[in-house]
Amino acid sequence: DAGVIQSPRHEVTEMGQEVTLRCKPISGHNSLFWYRQTMMRGLELLIYFNNNVPIDDSGMPEDRFSAKMPNASFSTLKIQPSEPRDSAVYFCASSLALGTGIGTGELFFGEGSRLTVL
Amino acid sequence: KNQVEQSPQSLIILEGKNCTLQCNYTVSPFSNLRWYKQDTGRGPVSLTIMTFSENTKSNGRYTATLDADTKQSSLHITASQLSDSASYICVVSVGYGNKLVFGAGTILRVKS
């Protein structure tokens, strides 16, 4: 079975450019998460969706960040305009939420998108 | 404040030796505790998930323990291999929602 698929794996861009990261969750999973990982702060939740609906976006740093999930098999995280401090590894993860979306089942992570903003 | 603290920060051991990683948490209400392994340049991979009522759970050479009274967990690795070199992250799930609190991780290096 294919796991969580993220693209691109690596992105180098210049400050001010728009960046779009993509994620395909595991088929059948109903929860999708976007995380950011840095050496200083570790893994931080940015936003998560349940049944394609954003549930908690309190971790999104600021208005420059936006995320969408137009259908059950695709999500994007967009940064516009990008800044050097956005440089990090961005992970997408998916899970099958227990019951009616309450509780988190096992979380499956993608391989991450390493973003470098110059 | 919900927090997960891991120790040691990093660890170097010889191949074949055992080691134990620690995780202390102050999370309420507690739902479950997970251990993840993250190889360099890869995404985290789940090793174990333990609920309140579980004391021990094994996954091959990995054995996790949970003491819900003292709010401590440990991950024991038996007969370490070079491929065990990775970051090990303790994660606690809060309540019934999807909120996870991540530890900073322990970086393990296994030397031959």
PDB file of C-alpha atoms in Angstrom:
ATOM      1  CA  ASP A   1       0.000   0.000   0.000  1.00  0.00           C
ATOM      2  CA  ALA A   2       1.213   3.500  -0.760  1.00  0.00           C
ATOM      3  CA  GLY A   3       1.870   5.627   2.269  1.00  0.00           C
ATOM      4  CA  VAL A   4       1.371   9.349   2.577  1.00  0.00           C
ATOM      5  CA  ILE A   5       2.843  10.991  -0.491  1.00  0.00           C
ATOM      6  CA  GLN A   6       4.303  14.473  -0.357  1.00  0.00           C
ATOM      7  CA  SER A   7       5.748  16.688  -3.049  1.00  0.00           C
ATOM      8  CA  PRO A   8       8.117  18.248  -3.657  1.00  0.00           C
ATOM      9  CA  ARG A   9      10.700  16.528  -1.454  1.00  0.00           C
ATOM     10  CA  HIS A  10      12.959  19.530  -1.655  1.00  0.00           C
ATOM     11  CA  GLU A  11      12.210  23.131  -2.532  1.00  0.00           C
ATOM     12  CA  VAL A  12      14.618  26.036  -2.659  1.00  0.00           C
ATOM     13  CA  THR A  13      13.108  29.410  -3.318  1.00  0.00           C
ATOM     14  CA  GLU A  14      13.786  33.071  -2.825  1.00  0.00           C
ATOM     15  CA  MET A  15      12.178  35.265  -0.232  1.00  0.00           C
ATOM     16  CA  GLY A  16       8.860  36.639  -1.413  1.00  0.00           C
ATOM     17  CA  GLN A  17       8.038  33.728  -3.698  1.00  0.00           C
ATOM     18  CA  GLU A  18       4.949  31.593  -3.327  1.00  0.00           C
ATOM     19  CA  VAL A  19       5.472  28.023  -2.176  1.00  0.00           C
ATOM     20  CA  THR A  20       2.934  25.225  -2.531  1.00  0.00           C
ATOM     21  CA  LEU A  21       3.415  21.892  -0.825  1.00  0.00           C
ATOM     22  CA  ARG A  22       1.223  18.943  -1.730  1.00  0.00           C
ATOM     23  CA  CYS A  23       0.026  15.874   0.097  1.00  0.00           C
ATOM     24  CA  LYS A  24      -1.879  12.742  -0.800  1.00  0.00           C
ATOM     25  CA  PRO A  25      -3.068  10.928   2.342  1.00  0.00           C
ATOM     26  CA  ILE A  26      -3.504   7.202   2.699  1.00  0.00           C
ATOM     27  CA  SER A  27      -6.699   6.077   1.020  1.00  0.00           C
ATOM     28  CA  GLY A  28      -9.510   5.672   3.532  1.00  0.00           C
ATOM     29  CA  HIS A  29      -7.994   7.930   6.178  1.00  0.00           C
ATOM     30  CA  ASN A  30     -10.284  10.727   7.279  1.00  0.00           C
ATOM     31  CA  SER A  31      -7.889  12.974   9.198  1.00  0.00           C
ATOM     32  CA  LEU A  32      -4.997  14.916   7.689  1.00  0.00           C
ATOM     33  CA  PHE A  33      -2.379  16.907   9.511  1.00  0.00           C
ATOM     34  CA  TRP A  34       0.290  19.404   8.472  1.00  0.00           C
ATOM     35  CA  TYR A  35       3.338  19.662  10.719  1.00  0.00           C
ATOM     36  CA  ARG A  36       6.492  21.755  10.593  1.00  0.00           C
ATOM     37  CA  GLN A  37       9.783  20.493  12.020  1.00  0.00           C
ATOM     38  CA  THR A  38      12.805  22.591  12.899  1.00  0.00           C
ATOM     39  CA  MET A  39      15.823  21.906  15.038  1.00  0.00           C
ATOM     40  CA  MET A  40      14.823  24.623  17.476  1.00  0.00           C
ATOM     41  CA  ARG A  41      11.142  23.826  17.902  1.00  0.00           C
ATOM     42  CA  GLY A  42      10.775  20.178  16.934  1.00  0.00           C
ATOM     43  CA  LEU A  43       7.480  19.067  15.424  1.00  0.00           C
ATOM     44  CA  GLU A  44       4.679  21.622  15.515  1.00  0.00           C
ATOM     45  CA  LEU A  45       1.115  21.102  14.344  1.00  0.00           C
ATOM     46  CA  LEU A  46       0.069  23.723  11.843  1.00  0.00           C
ATOM     47  CA  ILE A  47      -3.433  22.579  10.939  1.00  0.00           C
ATOM     48  CA  TYR A  48      -5.533  19.464  10.756  1.00  0.00           C
ATOM     49  CA  PHE A  49      -8.560  18.432   8.763  1.00  0.00           C
ATOM     50  CA  ASN A  50     -11.236  15.905   9.575  1.00  0.00           C
ATOM     51  CA  ASN A  51     -13.342  14.701   6.646  1.00  0.00           C
ATOM     52  CA  ASN A  52     -11.823  17.504   4.538  1.00  0.00           C
ATOM     53  CA  VAL A  53     -12.938  20.197   6.983  1.00  0.00           C
ATOM     54  CA  PRO A  54     -10.301  22.286   8.799  1.00  0.00           C
ATOM     55  CA  ILE A  55     -10.772  21.640  12.513  1.00  0.00           C
ATOM     56  CA  ASP A  56      -7.885  23.427  14.167  1.00  0.00           C
ATOM     57  CA  ASP A  57      -5.654  25.945  12.416  1.00  0.00           C
ATOM     58  CA  SER A  58      -4.381  27.619  15.563  1.00  0.00           C
ATOM     59  CA  GLY A  59      -0.859  26.489  14.731  1.00  0.00           C
ATOM     60  CA  MET A  60      -0.707  28.324  11.439  1.00  0.00           C
ATOM     61  CA  PRO A  61       1.964  30.979  12.016  1.00  0.00           C
ATOM     62  CA  GLU A  62       0.282  33.868  10.254  1.00  0.00           C
ATOM     63  CA  ASP A  63      -1.833  34.862   7.307  1.00  0.00           C
ATOM     64  CA  ARG A  64       0.971  34.032   4.907  1.00  0.00           C
ATOM     65  CA  PHE A  65       0.142  30.377   5.496  1.00  0.00           C
ATOM     66  CA  SER A  66      -2.974  28.735   4.118  1.00  0.00           C
ATOM     67  CA  ALA A  67      -4.074  25.135   3.705  1.00  0.00           C
ATOM     68  CA  LYS A  68      -6.814  23.511   1.686  1.00  0.00           C
ATOM     69  CA  MET A  69      -8.260  20.053   1.326  1.00  0.00           C
ATOM     70  CA  PRO A  70     -10.554  20.083  -1.693  1.00  0.00           C
ATOM     71  CA  ASN A  71     -11.187  16.350  -1.504  1.00  0.00           C
ATOM     72  CA  ALA A  72     -10.322  13.292   0.559  1.00  0.00           C
ATOM     73  CA  SER A  73      -7.216  12.490  -1.457  1.00  0.00           C
ATOM     74  CA  PHE A  74      -5.423  15.813  -1.740  1.00  0.00           C
ATOM     75  CA  SER A  75      -4.282  18.715   0.392  1.00  0.00           C
ATOM     76  CA  THR A  76      -2.049  21.725  -0.135  1.00  0.00           C
ATOM     77  CA  LEU A  77      -0.120  24.004   2.177  1.00  0.00           C
ATOM     78  CA  LYS A  78       0.691  27.357   0.648  1.00  0.00           C
ATOM     79  CA  ILE A  79       3.068  30.040   1.872  1.00  0.00           C
ATOM     80  CA  GLN A  80       2.786  33.428   0.233  1.00  0.00           C
ATOM     81  CA  PRO A  81       5.017  35.349   0.444  1.00  0.00           C
ATOM     82  CA  SER A  82       7.714  33.065   1.801  1.00  0.00           C
ATOM     83  CA  GLU A  83      10.367  34.265   4.256  1.00  0.00           C
ATOM     84  CA  PRO A  84      13.726  32.773   5.334  1.00  0.00           C
ATOM     85  CA  ARG A  85      12.273  31.883   8.756  1.00  0.00           C
ATOM     86  CA  ASP A  86       9.838  29.546   7.001  1.00  0.00           C
ATOM     87  CA  SER A  87      12.758  27.237   6.163  1.00  0.00           C
ATOM     88  CA  ALA A  88      11.921  23.883   7.721  1.00  0.00           C
ATOM     89  CA  VAL A  89      10.752  20.384   6.911  1.00  0.00           C
ATOM     90  CA  TYR A  90       7.012  20.233   6.412  1.00  0.00           C
ATOM     91  CA  PHE A  91       5.324  16.914   7.106  1.00  0.00           C
ATOM     92  CA  CYS A  92       1.897  15.750   6.130  1.00  0.00           C
ATOM     93  CA  ALA A  93       0.343  12.925   8.125  1.00  0.00           C
ATOM     94  CA  SER A  94      -2.922  11.066   7.950  1.00  0.00           C
ATOM     95  CA  SER A  95      -4.899   8.810  10.258  1.00  0.00           C
ATOM     96  CA  LEU A  96      -8.213   7.089  10.627  1.00  0.00           C
ATOM     97  CA  ALA A  97      -9.959   9.000  13.375  1.00  0.00           C
ATOM     98  CA  LEU A  98     -11.701   6.794  15.884  1.00  0.00           C
ATOM     99  CA  GLY A  99     -15.459   6.847  16.152  1.00  0.00           C
ATOM    100  CA  THR A 100     -17.008  10.015  14.845  1.00  0.00           C
ATOM    101  CA  GLY A 101     -13.749  11.874  14.497  1.00  0.00           C
ATOM    102  CA  ILE A 102     -12.997  11.750  18.179  1.00  0.00           C
ATOM    103  CA  GLY A 103      -9.587  10.494  19.137  1.00  0.00           C
ATOM    104  CA  THR A 104      -6.580   9.953  16.941  1.00  0.00           C
ATOM    105  CA  GLY A 105      -5.667   6.597  15.535  1.00  0.00           C
ATOM    106  CA  GLU A 106      -2.168   5.700  14.445  1.00  0.00           C
ATOM    107  CA  LEU A 107      -0.555   8.590  12.613  1.00  0.00           C
ATOM    108  CA  PHE A 108       1.231   7.898   9.337  1.00  0.00           C
ATOM    109  CA  PHE A 109       3.706  10.518   8.179  1.00  0.00           C
ATOM    110  CA  GLY A 110       4.944  11.305   4.713  1.00  0.00           C
ATOM    111  CA  GLU A 111       8.632  11.719   3.998  1.00  0.00           C
ATOM    112  CA  GLY A 112       8.411  15.481   4.277  1.00  0.00           C
ATOM    113  CA  SER A 113       9.105  18.483   2.090  1.00  0.00           C
ATOM    114  CA  ARG A 114      12.325  20.278   2.940  1.00  0.00           C
ATOM    115  CA  LEU A 115      11.864  23.982   2.252  1.00  0.00           C
ATOM    116  CA  THR A 116      14.732  26.432   2.046  1.00  0.00           C
ATOM    117  CA  VAL A 117      13.912  30.093   1.600  1.00  0.00           C
ATOM    118  CA  LEU A 118      16.919  32.217   0.657  1.00  0.00           C
TER     119      LEU A 118
ATOM    120  CA  LYS B   1       0.612  23.522  30.492  1.00  0.00           C
ATOM    121  CA  ASN B   2       0.779  20.277  28.517  1.00  0.00           C
ATOM    122  CA  GLN B   3       4.403  19.218  28.168  1.00  0.00           C
ATOM    123  CA  VAL B   4       6.413  16.175  27.196  1.00  0.00           C
ATOM    124  CA  GLU B   5      10.046  15.968  28.264  1.00  0.00           C
ATOM    125  CA  GLN B   6      12.490  13.370  27.039  1.00  0.00           C
ATOM    126  CA  SER B   7      15.860  12.278  28.318  1.00  0.00           C
ATOM    127  CA  PRO B   8      18.613  11.949  27.511  1.00  0.00           C
ATOM    128  CA  GLN B   9      18.848  14.474  24.705  1.00  0.00           C
ATOM    129  CA  SER B  10      21.297  12.210  22.911  1.00  0.00           C
ATOM    130  CA  LEU B  11      22.885   8.841  23.501  1.00  0.00           C
ATOM    131  CA  ILE B  12      25.709   6.827  21.966  1.00  0.00           C
ATOM    132  CA  ILE B  13      25.880   3.072  22.534  1.00  0.00           C
ATOM    133  CA  LEU B  14      27.764   0.126  21.088  1.00  0.00           C
ATOM    134  CA  GLU B  15      26.060  -2.268  18.738  1.00  0.00           C
ATOM    135  CA  GLY B  16      24.512  -5.160  20.613  1.00  0.00           C
ATOM    136  CA  LYS B  17      23.977  -3.226  23.827  1.00  0.00           C
ATOM    137  CA  ASN B  18      20.614  -2.369  25.364  1.00  0.00           C
ATOM    138  CA  CYS B  19      19.399   1.127  26.138  1.00  0.00           C
ATOM    139  CA  THR B  20      16.435   2.871  27.712  1.00  0.00           C
ATOM    140  CA  LEU B  21      14.967   6.203  26.739  1.00  0.00           C
ATOM    141  CA  GLN B  22      12.789   8.183  29.121  1.00  0.00           C
ATOM    142  CA  CYS B  23       9.675  10.293  28.670  1.00  0.00           C
ATOM    143  CA  ASN B  24       7.909  12.325  31.357  1.00  0.00           C
ATOM    144  CA  TYR B  25       4.683  14.120  30.622  1.00  0.00           C
ATOM    145  CA  THR B  26       2.296  16.568  32.180  1.00  0.00           C
ATOM    146  CA  VAL B  27      -0.731  16.213  29.948  1.00  0.00           C
ATOM    147  CA  SER B  28      -4.340  16.342  30.977  1.00  0.00           C
ATOM    148  CA  PRO B  29      -6.595  14.707  30.179  1.00  0.00           C
ATOM    149  CA  PHE B  30      -4.400  11.854  29.003  1.00  0.00           C
ATOM    150  CA  SER B  31      -5.582   9.756  26.083  1.00  0.00           C
ATOM    151  CA  ASN B  32      -2.649   7.715  24.855  1.00  0.00           C
ATOM    152  CA  LEU B  33       1.131   7.764  24.545  1.00  0.00           C
ATOM    153  CA  ARG B  34       3.091   6.967  21.413  1.00  0.00           C
ATOM    154  CA  TRP B  35       6.693   6.408  20.530  1.00  0.00           C
ATOM    155  CA  TYR B  36       7.936   7.256  17.059  1.00  0.00           C
ATOM    156  CA  LYS B  37      11.230   6.525  15.350  1.00  0.00           C
ATOM    157  CA  GLN B  38      12.519   9.089  12.888  1.00  0.00           C
ATOM    158  CA  ASP B  39      15.439   8.222  10.658  1.00  0.00           C
ATOM    159  CA  THR B  40      17.492  11.120   9.305  1.00  0.00           C
ATOM    160  CA  GLY B  41      15.737  12.705   6.349  1.00  0.00           C
ATOM    161  CA  ARG B  42      12.601  10.585   6.769  1.00  0.00           C
ATOM    162  CA  GLY B  43       9.221  10.976   8.362  1.00  0.00           C
ATOM    163  CA  PRO B  44       8.457   9.622  11.853  1.00  0.00           C
ATOM    164  CA  VAL B  45       7.253   6.029  12.011  1.00  0.00           C
ATOM    165  CA  SER B  46       5.055   4.748  14.801  1.00  0.00           C
ATOM    166  CA  LEU B  47       6.571   2.130  17.121  1.00  0.00           C
ATOM    167  CA  THR B  48       3.906   1.774  19.821  1.00  0.00           C
ATOM    168  CA  ILE B  49       0.680   3.323  21.051  1.00  0.00           C
ATOM    169  CA  MET B  50      -0.382   2.752  24.660  1.00  0.00           C
ATOM    170  CA  THR B  51      -3.610   3.709  26.359  1.00  0.00           C
ATOM    171  CA  PHE B  52      -4.122   4.446  30.026  1.00  0.00           C
ATOM    172  CA  SER B  53      -4.709   0.811  30.917  1.00  0.00           C
ATOM    173  CA  GLU B  54      -1.630  -0.606  29.182  1.00  0.00           C
ATOM    174  CA  ASN B  55       1.626  -0.983  31.105  1.00  0.00           C
ATOM    175  CA  THR B  56       3.799  -2.542  28.457  1.00  0.00           C
ATOM    176  CA  LYS B  57       3.774  -2.931  24.710  1.00  0.00           C
ATOM    177  CA  SER B  58       6.401  -4.518  22.521  1.00  0.00           C
ATOM    178  CA  ASN B  59       7.294  -4.179  18.867  1.00  0.00           C
ATOM    179  CA  GLY B  60      10.142  -6.529  18.069  1.00  0.00           C
ATOM    180  CA  ARG B  61      13.227  -5.373  19.957  1.00  0.00           C
ATOM    181  CA  TYR B  62      11.393  -2.262  21.157  1.00  0.00           C
ATOM    182  CA  THR B  63       9.477  -2.394  24.448  1.00  0.00           C
ATOM    183  CA  ALA B  64       7.592   0.599  25.764  1.00  0.00           C
ATOM    184  CA  THR B  65       6.341   0.914  29.325  1.00  0.00           C
ATOM    185  CA  LEU B  66       3.824   3.318  30.773  1.00  0.00           C
ATOM    186  CA  ASP B  67       3.225   4.338  34.379  1.00  0.00           C
ATOM    187  CA  ALA B  68       0.129   6.516  34.295  1.00  0.00           C
ATOM    188  CA  ASP B  69       0.401   7.270  38.004  1.00  0.00           C
ATOM    189  CA  THR B  70       3.838   8.843  37.777  1.00  0.00           C
ATOM    190  CA  LYS B  71       3.238  10.008  34.198  1.00  0.00           C
ATOM    191  CA  GLN B  72       6.367   8.350  32.918  1.00  0.00           C
ATOM    192  CA  SER B  73       7.129   6.172  29.952  1.00  0.00           C
ATOM    193  CA  SER B  74      10.249   4.438  28.770  1.00  0.00           C
ATOM    194  CA  LEU B  75      11.355   2.865  25.524  1.00  0.00           C
ATOM    195  CA  HIS B  76      13.760  -0.030  25.901  1.00  0.00           C
ATOM    196  CA  ILE B  77      15.782  -1.191  22.920  1.00  0.00           C
ATOM    197  CA  THR B  78      17.267  -4.661  23.171  1.00  0.00           C
ATOM    198  CA  ALA B  79      20.377  -5.838  21.335  1.00  0.00           C
ATOM    199  CA  SER B  80      20.780  -2.590  19.452  1.00  0.00           C
ATOM    200  CA  GLN B  81      21.634  -2.552  15.765  1.00  0.00           C
ATOM    201  CA  LEU B  82      23.219   0.112  13.596  1.00  0.00           C
ATOM    202  CA  SER B  83      19.819   0.684  11.996  1.00  0.00           C
ATOM    203  CA  ASP B  84      18.448   1.769  15.369  1.00  0.00           C
ATOM    204  CA  SER B  85      20.378   5.027  14.978  1.00  0.00           C
ATOM    205  CA  ALA B  86      17.595   7.607  14.775  1.00  0.00           C
ATOM    206  CA  SER B  87      15.632  10.152  16.741  1.00  0.00           C
ATOM    207  CA  TYR B  88      12.997   8.688  19.075  1.00  0.00           C
ATOM    208  CA  ILE B  89      10.046  10.911  19.784  1.00  0.00           C
ATOM    209  CA  CYS B  90       7.558  10.523  22.615  1.00  0.00           C
ATOM    210  CA  VAL B  91       4.093  11.879  21.846  1.00  0.00           C
ATOM    211  CA  VAL B  92       1.106  12.181  24.154  1.00  0.00           C
ATOM    212  CA  SER B  93      -2.453  12.537  22.933  1.00  0.00           C
ATOM    213  CA  VAL B  94      -4.620  14.988  24.865  1.00  0.00           C
ATOM    214  CA  GLY B  95      -8.216  14.153  25.639  1.00  0.00           C
ATOM    215  CA  TYR B  96     -10.512  12.956  22.908  1.00  0.00           C
ATOM    216  CA  GLY B  97      -9.523  15.355  20.196  1.00  0.00           C
ATOM    217  CA  ASN B  98      -6.689  15.257  17.737  1.00  0.00           C
ATOM    218  CA  LYS B  99      -4.233  17.260  19.845  1.00  0.00           C
ATOM    219  CA  LEU B 100      -0.827  15.643  20.179  1.00  0.00           C
ATOM    220  CA  VAL B 101       1.987  16.999  22.364  1.00  0.00           C
ATOM    221  CA  PHE B 102       5.438  16.121  21.041  1.00  0.00           C
ATOM    222  CA  GLY B 103       8.632  15.667  22.982  1.00  0.00           C
ATOM    223  CA  ALA B 104      11.869  17.068  21.586  1.00  0.00           C
ATOM    224  CA  GLY B 105      13.185  13.587  20.935  1.00  0.00           C
ATOM    225  CA  THR B 106      16.247  11.569  21.926  1.00  0.00           C
ATOM    226  CA  ILE B 107      18.919  11.155  19.283  1.00  0.00           C
ATOM    227  CA  LEU B 108      20.356   7.655  19.457  1.00  0.00           C
ATOM    228  CA  ARG B 109      23.557   6.684  17.722  1.00  0.00           C
ATOM    229  CA  VAL B 110      24.609   3.055  17.625  1.00  0.00           C
ATOM    230  CA  LYS B 111      28.306   2.499  16.925  1.00  0.00           C
ATOM    231  CA  SER B 112      29.969  -0.659  15.662  1.00  0.00           C
TER     232      SER B 112
END
